[in-house]
Coordinates of C-alpha atoms in Angstrom, one line a residue:
X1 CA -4.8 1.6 20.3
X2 CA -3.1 -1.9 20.0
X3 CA -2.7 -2.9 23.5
X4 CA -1.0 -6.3 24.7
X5 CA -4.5 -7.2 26.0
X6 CA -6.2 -6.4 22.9
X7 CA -3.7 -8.0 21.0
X8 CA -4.6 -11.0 23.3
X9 CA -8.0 -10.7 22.4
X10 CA -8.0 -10.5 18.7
X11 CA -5.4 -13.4 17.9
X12 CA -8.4 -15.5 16.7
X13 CA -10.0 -13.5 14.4
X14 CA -6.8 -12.0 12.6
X15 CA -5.5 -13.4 9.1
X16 CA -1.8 -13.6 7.4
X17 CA 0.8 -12.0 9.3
X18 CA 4.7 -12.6 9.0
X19 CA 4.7 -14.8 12.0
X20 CA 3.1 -17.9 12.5
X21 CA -0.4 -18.1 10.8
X22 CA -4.1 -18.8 12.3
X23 CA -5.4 -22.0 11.5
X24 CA -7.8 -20.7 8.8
X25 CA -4.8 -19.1 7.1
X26 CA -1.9 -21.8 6.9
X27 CA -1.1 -23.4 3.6
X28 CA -3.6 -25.7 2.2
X29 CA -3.1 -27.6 -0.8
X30 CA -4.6 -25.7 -4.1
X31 CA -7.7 -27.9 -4.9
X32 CA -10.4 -27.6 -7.9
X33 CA -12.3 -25.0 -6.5
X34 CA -15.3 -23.3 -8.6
X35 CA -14.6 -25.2 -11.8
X36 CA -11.3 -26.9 -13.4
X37 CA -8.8 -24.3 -13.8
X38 CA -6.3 -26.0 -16.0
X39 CA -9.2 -26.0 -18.4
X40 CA -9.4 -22.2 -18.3
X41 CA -9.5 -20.6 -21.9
X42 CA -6.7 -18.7 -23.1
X43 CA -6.6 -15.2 -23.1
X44 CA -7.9 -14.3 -27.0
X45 CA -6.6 -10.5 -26.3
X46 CA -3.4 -9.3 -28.3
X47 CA -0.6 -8.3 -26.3
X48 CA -0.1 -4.6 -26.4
X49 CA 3.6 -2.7 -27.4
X50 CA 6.2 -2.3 -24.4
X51 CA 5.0 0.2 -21.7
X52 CA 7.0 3.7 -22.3
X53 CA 8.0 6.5 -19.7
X54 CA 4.5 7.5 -18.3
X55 CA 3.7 10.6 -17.0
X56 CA 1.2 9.9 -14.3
X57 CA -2.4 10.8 -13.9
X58 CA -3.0 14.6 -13.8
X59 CA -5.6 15.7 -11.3
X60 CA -8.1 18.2 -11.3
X61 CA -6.0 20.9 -10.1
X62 CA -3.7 21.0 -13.3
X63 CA -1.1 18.8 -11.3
X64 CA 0.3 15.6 -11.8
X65 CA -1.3 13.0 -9.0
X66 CA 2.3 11.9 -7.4
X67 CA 3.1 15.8 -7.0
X68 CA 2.9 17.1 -3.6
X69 CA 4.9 20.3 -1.5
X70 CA 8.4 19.9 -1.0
X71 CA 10.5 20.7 2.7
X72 CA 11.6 23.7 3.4
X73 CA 15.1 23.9 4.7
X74 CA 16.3 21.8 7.4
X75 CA 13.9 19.4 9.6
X76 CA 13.3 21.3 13.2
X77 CA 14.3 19.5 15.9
X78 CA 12.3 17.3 18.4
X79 CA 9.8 19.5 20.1
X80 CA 10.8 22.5 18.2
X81 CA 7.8 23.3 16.5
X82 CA 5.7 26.5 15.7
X83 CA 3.1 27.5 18.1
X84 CA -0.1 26.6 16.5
X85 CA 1.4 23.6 13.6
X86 CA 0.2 20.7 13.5
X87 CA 3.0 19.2 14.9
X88 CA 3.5 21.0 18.0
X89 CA -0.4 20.0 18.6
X90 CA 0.9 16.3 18.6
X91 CA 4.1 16.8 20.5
X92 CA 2.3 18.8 23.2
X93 CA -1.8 18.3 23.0
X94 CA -3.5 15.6 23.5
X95 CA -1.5 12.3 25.0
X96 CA 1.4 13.0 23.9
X97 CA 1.1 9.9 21.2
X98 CA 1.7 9.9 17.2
X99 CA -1.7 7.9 16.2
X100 CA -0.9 5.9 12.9
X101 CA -3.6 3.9 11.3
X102 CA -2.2 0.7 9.7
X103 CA -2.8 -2.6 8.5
X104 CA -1.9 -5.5 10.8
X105 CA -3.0 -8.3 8.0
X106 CA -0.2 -7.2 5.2
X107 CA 3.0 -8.7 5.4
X108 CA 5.5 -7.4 5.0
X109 CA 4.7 -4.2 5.1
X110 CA 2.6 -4.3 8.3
X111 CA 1.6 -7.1 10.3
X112 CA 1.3 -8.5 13.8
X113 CA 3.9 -10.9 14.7
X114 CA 2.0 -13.0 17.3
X115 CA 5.5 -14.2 19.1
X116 CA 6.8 -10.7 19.9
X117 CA 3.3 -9.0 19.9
X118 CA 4.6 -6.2 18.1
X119 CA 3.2 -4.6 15.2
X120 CA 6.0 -4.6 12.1
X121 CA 7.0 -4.1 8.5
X122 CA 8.1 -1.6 6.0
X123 CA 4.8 1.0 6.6
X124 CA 5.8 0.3 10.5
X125 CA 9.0 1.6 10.0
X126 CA 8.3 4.5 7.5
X127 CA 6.1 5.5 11.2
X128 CA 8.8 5.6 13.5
X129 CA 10.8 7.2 11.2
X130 CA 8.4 10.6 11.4
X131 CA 7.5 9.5 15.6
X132 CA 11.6 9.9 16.1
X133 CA 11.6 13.7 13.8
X134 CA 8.6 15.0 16.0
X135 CA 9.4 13.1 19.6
X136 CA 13.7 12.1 19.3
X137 CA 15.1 8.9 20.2
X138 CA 12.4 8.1 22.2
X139 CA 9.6 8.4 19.4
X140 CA 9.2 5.1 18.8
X141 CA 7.8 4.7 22.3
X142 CA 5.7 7.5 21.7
X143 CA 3.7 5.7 18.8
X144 CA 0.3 4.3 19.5
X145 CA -1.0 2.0 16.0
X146 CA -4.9 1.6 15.0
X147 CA -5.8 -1.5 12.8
X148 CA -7.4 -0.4 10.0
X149 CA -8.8 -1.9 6.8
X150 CA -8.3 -0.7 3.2
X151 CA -12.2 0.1 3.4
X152 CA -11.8 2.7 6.7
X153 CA -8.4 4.2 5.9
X154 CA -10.0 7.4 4.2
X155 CA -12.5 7.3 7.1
X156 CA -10.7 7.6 9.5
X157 CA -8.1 10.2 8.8
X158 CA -11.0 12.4 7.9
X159 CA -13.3 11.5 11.0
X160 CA -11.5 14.2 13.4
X161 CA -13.4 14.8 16.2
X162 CA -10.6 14.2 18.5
X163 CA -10.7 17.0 21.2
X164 CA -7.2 17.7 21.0
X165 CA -7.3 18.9 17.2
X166 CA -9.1 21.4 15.8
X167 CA -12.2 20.2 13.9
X168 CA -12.7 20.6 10.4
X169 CA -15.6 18.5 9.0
X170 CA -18.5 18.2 11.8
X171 CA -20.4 16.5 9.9
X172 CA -18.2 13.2 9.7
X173 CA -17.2 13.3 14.0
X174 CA -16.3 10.2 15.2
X175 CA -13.1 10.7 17.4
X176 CA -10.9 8.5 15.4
X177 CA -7.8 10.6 16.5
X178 CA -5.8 9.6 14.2
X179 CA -2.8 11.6 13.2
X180 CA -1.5 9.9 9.9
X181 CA -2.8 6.7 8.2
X182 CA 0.3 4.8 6.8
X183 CA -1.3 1.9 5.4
X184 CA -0.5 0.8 1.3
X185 CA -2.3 3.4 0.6
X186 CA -2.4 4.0 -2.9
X187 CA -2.5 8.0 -4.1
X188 CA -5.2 8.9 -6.5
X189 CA -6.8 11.8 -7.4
X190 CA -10.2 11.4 -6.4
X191 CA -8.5 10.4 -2.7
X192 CA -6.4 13.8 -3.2
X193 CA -9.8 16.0 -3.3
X194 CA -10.5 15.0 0.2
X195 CA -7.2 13.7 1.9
X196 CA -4.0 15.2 2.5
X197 CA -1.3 13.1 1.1
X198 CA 2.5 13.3 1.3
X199 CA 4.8 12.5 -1.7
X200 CA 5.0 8.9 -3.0
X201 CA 7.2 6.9 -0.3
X202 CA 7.0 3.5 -2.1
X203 CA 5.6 2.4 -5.9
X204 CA 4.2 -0.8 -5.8
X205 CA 2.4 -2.3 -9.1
X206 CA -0.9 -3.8 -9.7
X207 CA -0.6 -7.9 -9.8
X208 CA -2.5 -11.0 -9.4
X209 CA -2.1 -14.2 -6.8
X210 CA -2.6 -17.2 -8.5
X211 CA -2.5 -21.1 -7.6
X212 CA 0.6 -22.9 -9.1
X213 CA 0.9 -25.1 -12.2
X214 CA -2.9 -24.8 -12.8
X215 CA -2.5 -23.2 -16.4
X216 CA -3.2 -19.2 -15.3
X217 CA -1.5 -16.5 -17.1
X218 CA -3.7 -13.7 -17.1
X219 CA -6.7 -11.9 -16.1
X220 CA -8.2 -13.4 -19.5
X221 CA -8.2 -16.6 -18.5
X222 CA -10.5 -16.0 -15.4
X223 CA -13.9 -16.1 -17.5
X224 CA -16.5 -17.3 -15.7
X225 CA -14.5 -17.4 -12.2
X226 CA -13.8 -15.4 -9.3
X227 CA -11.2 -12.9 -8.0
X228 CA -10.6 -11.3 -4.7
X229 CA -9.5 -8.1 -3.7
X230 CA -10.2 -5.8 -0.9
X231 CA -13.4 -3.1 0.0
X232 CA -12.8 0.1 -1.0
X233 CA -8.9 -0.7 -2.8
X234 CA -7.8 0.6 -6.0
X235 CA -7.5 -3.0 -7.3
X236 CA -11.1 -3.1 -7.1
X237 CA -11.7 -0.6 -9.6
X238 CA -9.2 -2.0 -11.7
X239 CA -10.4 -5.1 -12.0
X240 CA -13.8 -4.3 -12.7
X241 CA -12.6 -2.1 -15.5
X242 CA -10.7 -5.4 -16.8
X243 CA -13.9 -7.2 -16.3
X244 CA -15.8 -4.8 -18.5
X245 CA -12.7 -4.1 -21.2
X246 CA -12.5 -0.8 -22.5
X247 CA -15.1 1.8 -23.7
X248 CA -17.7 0.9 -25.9
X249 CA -15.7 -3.3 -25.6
X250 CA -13.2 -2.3 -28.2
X251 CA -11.4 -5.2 -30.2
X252 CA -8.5 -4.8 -27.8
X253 CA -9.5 -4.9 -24.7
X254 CA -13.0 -6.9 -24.8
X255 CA -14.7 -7.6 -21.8
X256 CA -13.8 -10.9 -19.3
X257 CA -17.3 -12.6 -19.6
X258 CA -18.6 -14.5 -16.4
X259 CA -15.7 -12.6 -14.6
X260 CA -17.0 -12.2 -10.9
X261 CA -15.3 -9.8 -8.2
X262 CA -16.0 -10.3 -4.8
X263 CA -14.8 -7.6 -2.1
X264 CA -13.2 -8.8 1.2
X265 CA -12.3 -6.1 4.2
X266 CA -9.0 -7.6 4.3
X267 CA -5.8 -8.6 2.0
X268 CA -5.8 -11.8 4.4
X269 CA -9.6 -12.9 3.8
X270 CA -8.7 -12.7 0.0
X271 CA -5.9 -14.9 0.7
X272 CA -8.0 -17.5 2.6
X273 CA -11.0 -17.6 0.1
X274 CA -8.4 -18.3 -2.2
X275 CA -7.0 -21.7 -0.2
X276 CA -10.7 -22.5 0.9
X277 CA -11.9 -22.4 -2.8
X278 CA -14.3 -19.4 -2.8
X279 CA -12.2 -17.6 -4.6
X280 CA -10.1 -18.8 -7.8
X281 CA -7.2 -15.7 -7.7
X282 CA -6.9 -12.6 -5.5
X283 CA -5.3 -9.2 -7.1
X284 CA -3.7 -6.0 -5.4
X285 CA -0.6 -4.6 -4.6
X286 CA 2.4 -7.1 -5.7
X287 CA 4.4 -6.7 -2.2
X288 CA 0.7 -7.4 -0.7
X289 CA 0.6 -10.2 -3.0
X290 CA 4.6 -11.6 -2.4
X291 CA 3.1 -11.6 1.4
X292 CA 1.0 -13.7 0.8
X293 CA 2.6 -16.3 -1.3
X294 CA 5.5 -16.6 0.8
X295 CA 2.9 -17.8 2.8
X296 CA 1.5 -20.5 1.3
X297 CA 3.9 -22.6 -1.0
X298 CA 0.9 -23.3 -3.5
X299 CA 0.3 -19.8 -4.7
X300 CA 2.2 -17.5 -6.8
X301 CA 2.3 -14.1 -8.2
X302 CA 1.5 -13.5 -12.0
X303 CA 3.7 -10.7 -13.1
X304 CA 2.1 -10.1 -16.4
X305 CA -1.4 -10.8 -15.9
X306 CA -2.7 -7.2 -16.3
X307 CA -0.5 -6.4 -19.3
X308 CA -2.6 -7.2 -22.2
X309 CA -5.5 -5.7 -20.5
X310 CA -4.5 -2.2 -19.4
X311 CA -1.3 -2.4 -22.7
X312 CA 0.6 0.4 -23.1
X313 CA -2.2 2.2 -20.4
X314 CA 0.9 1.1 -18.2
X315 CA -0.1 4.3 -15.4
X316 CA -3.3 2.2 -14.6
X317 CA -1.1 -0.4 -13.2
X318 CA 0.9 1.8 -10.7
X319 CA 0.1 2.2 -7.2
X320 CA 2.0 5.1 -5.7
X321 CA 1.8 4.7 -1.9
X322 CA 1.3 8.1 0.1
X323 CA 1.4 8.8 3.8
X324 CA -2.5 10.2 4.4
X325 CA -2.1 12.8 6.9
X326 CA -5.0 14.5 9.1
X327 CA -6.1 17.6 7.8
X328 CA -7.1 20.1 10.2
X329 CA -9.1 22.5 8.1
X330 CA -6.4 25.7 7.9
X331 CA -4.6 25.5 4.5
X332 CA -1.1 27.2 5.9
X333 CA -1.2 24.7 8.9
X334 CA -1.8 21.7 6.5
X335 CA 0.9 22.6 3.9
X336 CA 3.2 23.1 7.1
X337 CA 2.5 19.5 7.9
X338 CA 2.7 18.2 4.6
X339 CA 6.3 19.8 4.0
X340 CA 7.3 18.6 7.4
X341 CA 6.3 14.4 6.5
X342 CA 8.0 15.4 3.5
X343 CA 11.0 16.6 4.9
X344 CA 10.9 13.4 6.6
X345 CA 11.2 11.0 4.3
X346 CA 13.5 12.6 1.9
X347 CA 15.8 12.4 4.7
X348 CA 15.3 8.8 5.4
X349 CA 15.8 8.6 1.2
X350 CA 19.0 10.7 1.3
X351 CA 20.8 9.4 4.2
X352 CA 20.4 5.3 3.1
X353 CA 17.2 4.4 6.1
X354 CA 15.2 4.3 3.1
X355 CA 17.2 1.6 1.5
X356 CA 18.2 -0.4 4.8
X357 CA 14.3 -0.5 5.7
X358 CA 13.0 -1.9 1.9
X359 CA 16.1 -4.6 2.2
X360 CA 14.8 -5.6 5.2
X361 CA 10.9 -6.2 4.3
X362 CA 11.5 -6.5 0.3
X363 CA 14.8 -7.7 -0.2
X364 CA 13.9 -10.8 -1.6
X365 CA 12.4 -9.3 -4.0
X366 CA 15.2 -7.9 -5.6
X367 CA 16.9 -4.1 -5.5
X368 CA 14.5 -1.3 -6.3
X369 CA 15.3 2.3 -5.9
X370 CA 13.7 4.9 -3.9
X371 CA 11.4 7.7 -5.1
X372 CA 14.0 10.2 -4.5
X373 CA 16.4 8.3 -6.6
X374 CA 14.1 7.4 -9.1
X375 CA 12.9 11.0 -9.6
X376 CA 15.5 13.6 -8.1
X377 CA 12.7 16.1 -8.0
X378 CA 10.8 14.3 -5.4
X379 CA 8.1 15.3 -4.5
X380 CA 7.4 17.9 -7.0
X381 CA 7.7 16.2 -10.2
X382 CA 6.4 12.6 -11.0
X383 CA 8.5 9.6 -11.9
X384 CA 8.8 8.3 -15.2
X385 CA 5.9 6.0 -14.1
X386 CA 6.5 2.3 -14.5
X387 CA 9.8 1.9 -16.1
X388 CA 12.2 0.6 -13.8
X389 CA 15.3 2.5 -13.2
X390 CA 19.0 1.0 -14.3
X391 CA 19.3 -0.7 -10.8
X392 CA 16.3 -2.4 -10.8
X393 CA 17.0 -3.4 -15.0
X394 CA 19.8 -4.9 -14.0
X395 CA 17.8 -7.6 -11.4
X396 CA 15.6 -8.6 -13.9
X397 CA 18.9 -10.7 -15.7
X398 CA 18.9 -14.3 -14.9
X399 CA 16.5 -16.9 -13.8
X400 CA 12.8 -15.4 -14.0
X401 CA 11.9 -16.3 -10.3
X402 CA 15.4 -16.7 -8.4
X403 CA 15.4 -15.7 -5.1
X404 CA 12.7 -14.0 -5.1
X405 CA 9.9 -13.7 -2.4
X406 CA 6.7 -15.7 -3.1
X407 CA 8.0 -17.2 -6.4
X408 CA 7.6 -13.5 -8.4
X409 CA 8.3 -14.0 -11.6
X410 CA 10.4 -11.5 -14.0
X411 CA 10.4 -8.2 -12.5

């Protein structure tokens, strides 16, 4: 648990967060780092047709990877809760605490603000939202956060030795305790086989932080540098299957020779090997990435980099974001628990919280529509993958980079 003295006692050793920055992560000005990057060849690879309404990934058990089990009827209310659910065993067992892993190094969507010492952002706030269903008004008091990495996210939430749940995998005790992980974290299939997941409560897209006016444009032009990303990510994957092109190095999508990825625990040390040079780029999640470069006024984010790489592949660049939810081993009691999350936040998506949260993180990043409104089926049927809805067509008119957070270009 975050206490005010461990809060106290980690300031030093913690990276970007949305309030004032640790010395090792405050601007610096971008600097040749491991060779001349306006030099950097162009990217030889064609640029592949407009991305069309996508599908999504479907998993091993014949569904699509975004599906997941809808509510059932109204919510029950505070401390209402079947004998035996999940959900009573939180409201009543244990100490009496929601336990939420989540990141403290990813502004905006969850960060420690070293002025208030209070733990906030948009993954924060999707948190409360499911402490207030199971505890009332008073839930957000009865929330206790872990810092967690994007490398012990699935460990954690499976690691369930806490005495006050049921345990299902004895093999992997370690008394984590947590209850939900809510932490960017990215639904996939292979995550799905072993982790409970709710439906998709934010879609973020696959993107690349680059230094300013230093002639970048894509992942192609990175041959024979370095990018960061974090242990354990999605974008890790991703980039090594950029690095390598496609099966067999076919004409359009040839390998990135010399292309080195290194793997950081956290978004922040990306963002710092970047500014200290041991890194020339970092890539991840693009609200990840507008964090950070409304950090640092020498950094921005490439919207297109991917594109010629993954083409009309356009599903490879989405990153669904689920809430991972502790499984305890009873199939009933964990599709009860499921449907209840769920229930959740389709009611934060129908009654507006949904929207009033992302304008206050991602506002600046222009309007975006929630899963629910994007896909009226939510959770049952996938979105129409990475084609923006008419709302969020409509911001992409005007000036490329207008108002937008970290200097995002296009949409």
């Amino acid at each position: 648990m975050l206490t005010a003295a461990a809060i106290a006692a980690t300031a030093a050793a913690c990276g970007t967060t949305s309030a004032e920055l640790p010395d090792d992560a405050r601007p610096v000005p971008s600097a040749p780092a491991v060779t001349d990057r306006a030099a950097a060849p162009a990217d030889p690879r064609p640029a592949g047709p407009p991305a069309g309404p996508d599908t999504g990934q479907v998993c091993a058990d014949g569904r699509p990877v975004r599906a997941s089990l809808p509510p059932v009827g109204p919510l029950p209310s505070p401390g209402w809760f079947r004998p035996g659910s999940t959900m009573a065993a939180i409201y009543d067992g244990g100490n009496g605490y929601l336990d939420v892993g989540i990141t403290t190094d990813v502004p905006p969507a969850g960060s420690m603000n070293w002025r208030t010492l209070k733990i906030e952002g948009f993954d924060v706030d999707i948190a409360a939202q499911i402490a207030t269903a199971l505890f009332g008004p008073a839930g957000t008091d009865r929330m206790k956060f872990h810092a967690v990495t994007t490398s012990e996210r699935g460990i954690l939430i499976m690691d369930d030795a806490d005495p006050a749940h049921p345990d299902a995998d004895t093999a992997t005790d370690s008394a984590s305790g947590l209850d939900l992980v809510i932490a960017t974290y990215t639904i996939t299939c292979e995550r799905k086989a072993d982790i409970l997941f709710s439906g998709v409560y934010f879609e973020s897209s696959f993107k690349l932080l680059i230094p300013k006016n230093a002639g970048f444009h894509s992942i192609g032009d990175f041959a024979g540098l370095t990018v960061c990303s974090t242990q354990e990510s999605t974008s890790v994957e991703k980039l090594r299957e950029a690095a390598a092109g496609a099966p067999a190095a076919t004409p359009s999508r040839p390998p990135i020779p010399g292309l080195t990825v290194i793997e950081l625990p956290r978004a922040a040390d990306c963002l710092v090997a970047v500014q200290q040079g041991r890194a020339d780029a970092a890539a991840t999640d693009d609200v990840v990435l507008a964090g950070m470069a409304d950090q640092d006024e020498y950094l921005e984010v490439a919207p297109s980099a991917f594109d010629r790489v993954f083409g009309t592949d356009s599903a490879t660049l989405d990153e669904p974001y689920g809430v991972a939810l502790w499984r305890s081993g009873n199939q009933a009691q964990d599709d009860e628990f499921v449907r209840f999350v769920n229930g959740v936040l389709k009611n934060m998506m129908l009654s507006g919280k949904w929207d009033r949260i992302y304008n206050l993180w991602f506002g600046a990043l222009g309007p975006r529509d929630s899963p629910l409104a994007r896909n009226p089926s939510w959770p049952e049927a996938v979105a129409a993958g990475a084609v923006p809805s008419q709302r969020e067509h409509a911001s992409c008119v005007g000036p490329p980079s207008a108002g937008l957070i970290g200097g995002v270009r296009g949409c």
